[in-house]
Amino acid sequence: MNIEVPALGESITEAVISSWLVAEGEWVNDGDEIVELETDKVTMPLPSPGSGVLKHGAEEGDTVEVGATIGELDESAEKPAGAPAGAATSSNEPASQAAGPASPPPPAPPSAPTTTAEPPPPPAQPASTEPAHATPLASKLASELNVPLDALRGTGPGGRIREQDVLAASQSGGTPLAPTNGHAPAPSTNGHAARSVRTERMSQLRQRIAVRLVEAQHTAAMLTTFNECDMTNVMALRSKFKDRFVETHGVKLGFMSFFVKAVVAGLRAVPAVGAQLVDGEKGPELAYHEYADIAVAVGTEKGLVVPVLRNAERLAFHEIEAGILELAKKARDGKLTLDDMSGGTFTISNGGVYGSMLSTPILNPPQSGILGMHNIIKRPIEHPGKPGEIALRPMMYLALSYDHRIVDGEGAVTFLKTIKEHIEDPERLLLEV
């Protein structure tokens, strides 16, 4: 039986083999996770389509297209006696043991005369070069980052240690990084720090992100317009009700729910910002959406991912906050599904959480608009209620990047102005006016 790359979701035509979770020659049961496929959107395990002995048809790091054969299952092979039901055998067993029946135990040696001397100690076991239950990629990465595998708890099937487990351990303040060539930097002889260089493999996810971002710049007439909004009223409203909000809904009240609501209002005022260019029978067509699936950019250890909050136009503030919190947790735990990542109509990116003052966000194809939020800084402006008087107010710069093929400058400015007006007067969000 062939093992093929399944359909991976909207607009995804290829994937990268991140790691084989089962070694070649091992027995796998129907439904066992056998390989991890990495796309520009998500890393997903592929279950075995049947039971048998696994044969790899592609190497880790290979790029494979949807529908390609990446391995085979020998369904005629006899299941080994030691193979557990519903889980693959341990990766540290030799292929010969996994592929056939267990060998009978050797015959007992002839009895020796009784002696009072203690038996000799058992011979020392040689150190394993790849600890049990660790994928080859995890082992390689652990060696590069100087992370001891025996101290990790794997999140893969059967407790297997995967790449994200090693990355999480490294980021949590574990053992300091070591040079990837396996040699410690030479000690400094002049009292200054050694001028060492550390190289690190660029992940396939990061490579895919790079390709897509460059593609977005080459295929869209991308332009950015800016505005600023006074955060005084939103901050006061949030401060007034944040404790009661948590008590009532069990989730914190953040700024993102206000901006999601404001984006929905902007899309209602200027639908073209949420439209997408598609191929029609007689030429290009514009697809307008009667719903708002808002993608929210989340930074993870492996790169930026953009999970989607469905039907944001129907959600209350607490549902938006809970939805974003759940998506962010799944993203950082590496548990996002393709459905979580597909079909967004507009994207929000909050660079302000990292201290960004201003940026020009890049479109997330095939979307036509993305809003960039930034940090909040008190700046002197004219007091909104006292013309001619200067006041310090908490201000945020907003940036809207848009596809000028679909959205005119007037529409883009109107969209961003609508967001500004709803943030500065949050009562409008509640009344939808």
XYZ file of C-alpha atoms in Angstrom, residues 93-273:
181
model
C 14.538 -1.369 17.971
C 16.496 -2.809 15.038
C 14.544 -3.096 11.800
C 15.045 -6.857 11.752
C 13.215 -7.187 15.060
C 10.317 -4.993 13.949
C 9.868 -6.683 10.586
C 9.615 -10.293 11.676
C 8.679 -12.594 14.549
C 10.671 -12.440 17.727
C 13.628 -14.793 17.896
C 13.391 -17.625 20.411
C 15.514 -17.177 23.527
C 18.921 -18.849 23.427
C 19.243 -22.215 25.187
C 20.246 -22.066 28.825
C 23.918 -22.789 29.447
C 24.839 -25.994 31.321
C 24.676 -25.621 35.067
C 27.876 -24.641 36.764
C 29.149 -25.832 40.150
C 27.725 -23.929 43.086
C 30.000 -21.156 44.276
C 29.781 -18.554 46.992
C 31.548 -15.895 44.913
C 29.368 -12.987 43.799
C 28.576 -12.882 40.090
C 30.534 -10.368 38.042
C 28.821 -7.004 37.451
C 26.951 -6.675 34.167
C 28.931 -5.099 31.342
C 28.458 -1.363 30.894
C 26.017 -0.462 28.174
C 27.382 1.791 25.442
C 25.832 5.249 25.263
C 23.125 5.513 22.633
C 23.721 8.046 19.883
C 19.942 8.600 19.509
C 17.850 8.208 22.663
C 14.709 6.153 22.499
C 11.501 7.888 21.474
C 13.191 10.830 19.750
C 12.705 11.657 16.085
C 15.904 12.002 14.038
C 15.219 15.709 13.579
C 14.690 16.183 17.326
C 17.961 14.387 18.069
C 19.861 16.540 15.592
C 18.320 19.742 16.922
C 18.992 18.740 20.541
C 22.647 18.190 19.680
C 22.868 21.617 18.009
C 21.153 23.416 20.908
C 22.890 21.378 23.630
C 19.584 20.198 25.111
C 19.721 16.841 27.001
C 17.059 14.577 25.534
C 16.855 12.361 28.599
C 15.401 15.315 30.555
C 12.579 15.970 28.081
C 9.023 14.674 28.007
C 7.832 14.081 24.458
C 4.466 15.227 23.152
C 4.445 12.887 20.167
C 2.714 9.524 19.912
C 3.882 7.146 22.633
C 5.739 9.986 24.360
C 8.075 10.487 21.425
C 10.241 13.622 21.578
C 9.655 15.934 18.637
C 11.323 19.072 17.279
C 8.950 21.429 19.078
C 9.727 19.737 22.413
C 13.429 20.511 21.970
C 12.693 24.088 20.890
C 10.436 24.616 23.914
C 13.132 23.348 26.270
C 15.727 25.594 24.685
C 13.503 28.666 24.927
C 12.601 28.007 28.560
C 16.046 28.908 29.809
C 17.703 25.516 29.654
C 21.254 24.727 28.639
C 22.936 27.565 26.715
C 23.322 27.192 22.976
C 26.434 25.588 21.619
C 28.136 26.017 18.230
C 26.652 23.670 15.616
C 30.042 22.290 14.588
C 30.279 20.483 17.907
C 33.351 22.416 19.079
C 33.383 24.883 21.932
C 34.654 28.366 21.015
C 38.305 28.953 21.682
C 38.966 30.740 24.978
C 39.765 34.407 24.689
C 43.373 35.340 25.359
C 42.922 39.117 25.494
C 40.145 39.377 28.058
C 37.422 40.008 25.487
C 34.596 37.672 24.419
C 35.469 35.100 21.779
C 34.384 36.044 18.227
C 32.553 32.801 17.519
C 29.866 32.291 14.857
C 26.893 30.006 15.306
C 24.906 28.743 12.327
C 21.420 27.327 12.577
C 19.294 25.437 10.088
C 16.566 27.592 8.564
C 13.330 25.741 9.203
C 11.177 24.717 6.284
C 8.315 26.755 7.759
C 10.508 29.870 7.790
C 11.588 29.181 4.203
C 7.955 28.868 3.115
C 7.010 32.063 4.918
C 9.838 33.857 3.138
C 8.666 32.627 -0.266
C 5.065 33.657 0.362
C 5.968 37.123 1.644
C 8.115 37.838 -1.406
C 5.367 36.451 -3.626
C 2.838 38.799 -1.994
C 5.011 41.796 -2.817
C 5.476 40.666 -6.417
C 1.857 39.787 -7.212
C -0.127 42.570 -5.493
C -0.130 46.332 -5.995
C 0.533 46.810 -2.300
C 0.228 50.224 -0.702
C 0.043 51.368 2.930
C -1.939 54.218 4.423
C -1.618 55.490 8.008
C -3.699 57.127 10.703
C -3.582 57.502 14.476
C -6.161 56.926 17.162
C -6.610 58.248 20.668
C -6.874 55.267 23.035
C -8.155 57.277 26.021
C -11.778 56.136 25.957
C -11.036 52.477 25.197
C -8.487 52.345 28.008
C -10.929 53.967 30.439
C -13.725 51.562 29.463
C -11.402 48.587 29.786
C -10.101 49.732 33.175
C -13.640 50.288 34.474
C -15.014 46.865 33.549
C -11.977 44.549 33.343
C -12.527 42.902 36.748
C -16.259 42.404 36.247
C -15.568 41.149 32.717
C -13.306 38.385 34.047
C -15.799 37.464 36.777
C -18.657 37.266 34.281
C -16.975 35.640 31.287
C -13.855 33.967 32.677
C -11.538 35.710 30.202
C -9.598 38.978 30.291
C -10.732 42.021 28.350
C -7.956 43.091 25.988
C -7.642 45.590 23.168
C -7.946 42.987 20.409
C -11.706 42.552 20.835
C -12.196 46.301 20.316
C -10.090 46.260 17.157
C -11.768 43.147 15.766
C -15.131 44.842 16.278
C -13.783 48.024 14.640
C -12.464 46.032 11.657
C -15.887 44.437 11.223
C -17.363 47.941 11.143
C -14.751 48.993 8.585
C -15.489 45.989 6.366
C -19.179 46.823 6.558
C -18.431 50.376 5.414
C -15.917 49.410 2.700
C -16.554 45.776 1.583
C -13.804 45.941 -1.044
C -11.131 45.754 1.698
